[in-house]
Amino acid sequence: MPKVTAMMIVRNEANRYLERCLKALTDYVDELVILDDASTDATPEICLSFPMVKLYCRDTPLFLKDEAQLRCELWHHTVATNPEWILALDADEFLETRVDRELPYLLKQDLFPAISFRLFDCWGSEDYYRVDGLWNPWLRGFSIYLVKYQPWLDAAWPLQKFHCGRLPLAYRRLPHLESDLRIKHLGWANPADIRAKYERAVSQDPTFKYMPREHYESILWPADKIQLEKWQD
């Protein structure tokens, strides 16, 4: 089967989902390139406990200042491994467990150089995901997470500090196969994280350039206003 190289940016993930995420990736990824954005906890030690990990550590954090530059650094480290396919995931994202059975087909097909998935935002727990407004994975559609490395493609990111995307622009324009494998996103699953994530989002985008005000406000909606559906494995 073609080699799969995952890439990931992390910062202070030790007490969240990192170890669980890395364990899941060991089932179907050959190597994992991680760029640590100056963590102050045990994140690097957790990363290094997995033999497949190639870890690079920054001395100063960059994500909240210039995400695009940080993504470029991660891409540079990743392509230096001579990858075949590159999977871009975060430390709180999980492809559902049948990925180990279906991934070989996705990698061996030669019609599409990119694979897209739907992302489901779990909300308040791991058992339910949001379906109202822009949270609805069916309306939001597919995004590319897995690409075949093509060294002749331009590796530029958009010139924006935030919400710049996790892959170079040229790779986002590739024809892509829409897989029915789902990505389970746990970034909103812990109610204790929601207020802080809201405050960070609006501080990064005070003029609502990247997302509508209504979407940011929906982060703090009361439970009776939020529409959830149960996650079914």
XYZ file of C-alpha atoms in Angstrom:
233
model
C 0.000 0.000 0.000
C 1.288 3.534 -0.702
C 2.926 5.298 2.221
C 0.747 7.649 4.267
C 2.410 10.531 6.096
C 0.239 12.477 8.503
C 1.097 16.013 9.584
C -0.113 17.939 12.607
C 0.442 21.152 14.571
C 0.181 20.850 18.349
C 0.378 23.119 21.360
C -0.382 22.170 24.972
C -2.387 19.074 24.059
C -1.151 16.831 26.872
C -4.404 16.869 28.838
C -6.726 16.695 25.853
C -6.948 14.093 23.080
C -3.381 13.891 21.789
C -2.321 10.471 23.068
C -5.611 8.930 21.995
C -5.311 10.554 18.565
C -1.777 9.283 18.033
C -2.779 5.769 19.069
C -5.593 5.843 16.500
C -3.217 7.017 13.769
C -0.818 4.135 14.386
C -3.417 1.801 12.848
C -3.218 3.318 9.376
C -0.410 5.907 9.106
C 3.202 5.056 8.320
C 4.759 8.209 9.757
C 3.605 11.382 11.432
C 5.318 14.774 11.234
C 4.433 17.008 14.171
C 5.334 20.655 14.631
C 5.041 21.677 18.271
C 4.178 25.352 18.648
C 6.194 25.979 21.826
C 4.163 23.816 24.203
C 4.679 24.375 27.918
C 3.301 20.991 29.032
C 4.159 17.352 28.308
C 2.999 17.453 24.689
C 6.487 16.843 23.194
C 7.105 13.880 25.501
C 3.806 12.287 24.478
C 4.653 12.781 20.811
C 8.086 11.210 21.194
C 6.608 8.135 22.887
C 5.342 7.054 19.442
C 8.109 5.676 17.195
C 6.407 6.818 13.978
C 6.586 10.500 15.032
C 9.099 12.976 13.660
C 8.874 15.928 16.030
C 9.970 19.521 15.412
C 9.669 22.096 18.174
C 9.464 25.858 17.987
C 10.945 28.033 20.742
C 8.204 30.659 20.460
C 4.509 30.203 19.595
C 3.319 31.337 16.179
C -0.203 29.985 15.627
C -2.044 32.986 17.071
C 0.223 35.434 15.233
C 0.679 33.921 11.775
C -0.971 30.566 11.219
C -0.055 30.534 7.537
C 3.660 30.756 8.294
C 3.330 27.939 10.810
C 1.509 25.794 8.243
C 4.298 26.486 5.746
C 6.892 25.308 8.259
C 4.961 22.105 8.869
C 4.633 21.476 5.131
C 8.388 21.984 4.647
C 9.163 19.380 7.320
C 6.584 16.972 5.897
C 7.731 17.023 2.277
C 11.312 16.514 3.447
C 10.280 12.933 4.352
C 9.625 12.113 0.692
C 5.907 11.392 1.234
C 3.512 9.662 -1.145
C 0.177 10.657 0.406
C -0.196 13.391 3.051
C -2.993 13.447 5.636
C -3.629 16.735 7.451
C -5.346 16.209 10.802
C -5.506 18.052 14.110
C -4.918 16.452 17.496
C -8.650 16.431 18.275
C -9.800 14.852 15.002
C -10.477 11.166 14.394
C -11.303 9.327 11.195
C -13.895 6.712 12.052
C -12.541 3.264 12.820
C -13.365 1.651 9.470
C -10.644 3.813 7.903
C -8.168 0.941 8.167
C -10.372 -1.136 5.855
C -11.248 1.593 3.359
C -8.005 3.552 3.158
C -6.235 1.013 0.894
C -8.879 1.537 -1.801
C -8.624 5.327 -1.528
C -4.842 5.246 -1.889
C -4.685 2.721 -4.726
C -7.263 4.397 -6.980
C -5.584 6.559 -9.632
C -8.439 8.830 -10.734
C -8.203 11.403 -7.942
C -5.066 12.957 -6.378
C -7.015 14.191 -3.361
C -9.590 12.773 -0.938
C -12.184 14.858 0.875
C -14.203 14.092 3.997
C -17.021 15.619 5.999
C -16.164 16.877 9.488
C -18.640 16.485 12.340
C -18.336 18.870 15.310
C -19.173 16.973 18.493
C -20.813 19.324 20.954
C -20.819 19.082 24.750
C -19.932 15.382 24.570
C -18.580 12.822 22.132
C -22.026 11.361 21.535
C -23.701 14.223 19.650
C -22.728 16.610 16.849
C -24.190 19.959 15.794
C -26.395 20.323 12.738
C -27.671 23.906 13.014
C -26.413 26.735 10.799
C -22.834 26.519 9.542
C -22.175 23.627 11.929
C -24.231 21.308 9.742
C -21.779 18.879 8.089
C -24.259 18.111 5.295
C -24.584 21.756 4.297
C -20.921 22.590 4.857
C -19.931 19.778 2.538
C -16.584 18.136 1.924
C -13.068 19.412 2.605
C -9.788 17.955 1.372
C -7.660 16.346 4.088
C -5.689 13.717 2.152
C -3.565 14.517 -0.914
C -1.073 12.784 -3.144
C 2.197 14.679 -2.922
C 3.080 16.397 -6.191
C 6.377 18.292 -5.849
C 5.750 20.410 -8.956
C 2.711 22.083 -7.381
C 3.074 25.492 -5.754
C 3.213 25.253 -1.960
C 1.869 28.733 -1.169
C -0.760 29.543 1.445
C -3.184 32.481 1.228
C -1.815 35.717 2.649
C -3.901 35.739 5.813
C -2.953 35.297 9.443
C -5.898 33.105 10.496
C -8.264 30.542 8.964
C -5.695 29.957 6.244
C -6.409 26.267 5.735
C -4.221 23.282 6.427
C -3.017 22.544 2.867
C -1.376 24.710 0.180
C -3.840 26.438 -2.128
C -2.838 24.396 -5.170
C -3.744 21.156 -3.405
C -7.173 22.480 -2.460
C -7.962 22.929 -6.160
C -7.230 19.321 -7.104
C -10.033 17.054 -8.313
C -11.029 15.040 -5.282
C -12.897 11.899 -4.357
C -15.660 12.528 -1.812
C -15.306 9.754 0.742
C -18.137 8.757 3.061
C -15.629 8.270 5.875
C -16.410 10.821 8.569
C -14.057 12.892 10.714
C -15.123 13.171 14.337
C -13.980 16.528 15.745
C -13.765 16.698 19.540
C -12.636 20.316 19.824
C -16.041 21.356 21.167
C -16.854 18.144 23.039
C -15.778 19.413 26.468
C -18.198 22.104 27.728
C -15.380 23.618 29.793
C -13.501 24.563 26.606
C -16.289 26.367 24.794
C -16.121 29.841 26.376
C -12.342 30.092 25.969
C -12.531 28.937 22.340
C -15.223 31.532 21.647
C -13.140 34.330 23.171
C -10.092 33.288 21.174
C -12.085 33.155 17.937
C -13.550 36.639 18.257
C -10.241 38.120 19.424
C -8.612 36.793 16.248
C -11.434 38.030 14.019
C -12.927 41.153 15.675
C -14.316 42.514 12.398
C -15.845 39.146 11.381
C -13.763 38.971 8.241
C -13.479 35.187 8.155
C -16.786 34.039 9.629
C -20.170 35.744 10.145
C -20.898 37.302 13.526
C -23.917 35.012 13.856
C -21.736 31.936 13.629
C -19.442 33.129 16.405
C -22.438 34.033 18.560
C -23.897 30.570 18.045
C -20.959 29.139 20.001
C -22.560 30.493 23.185
C -26.170 29.657 22.371
C -28.184 28.013 25.176
C -28.660 24.276 24.893
C -32.316 24.558 23.887
C -31.354 26.529 20.783
C -28.644 24.147 19.574
C -29.632 21.310 17.252
C -27.817 18.019 17.821
C -27.856 14.591 16.226
C -26.504 11.442 17.806
C -23.244 10.057 16.469
C -23.713 6.535 15.152
C -20.650 4.337 14.646
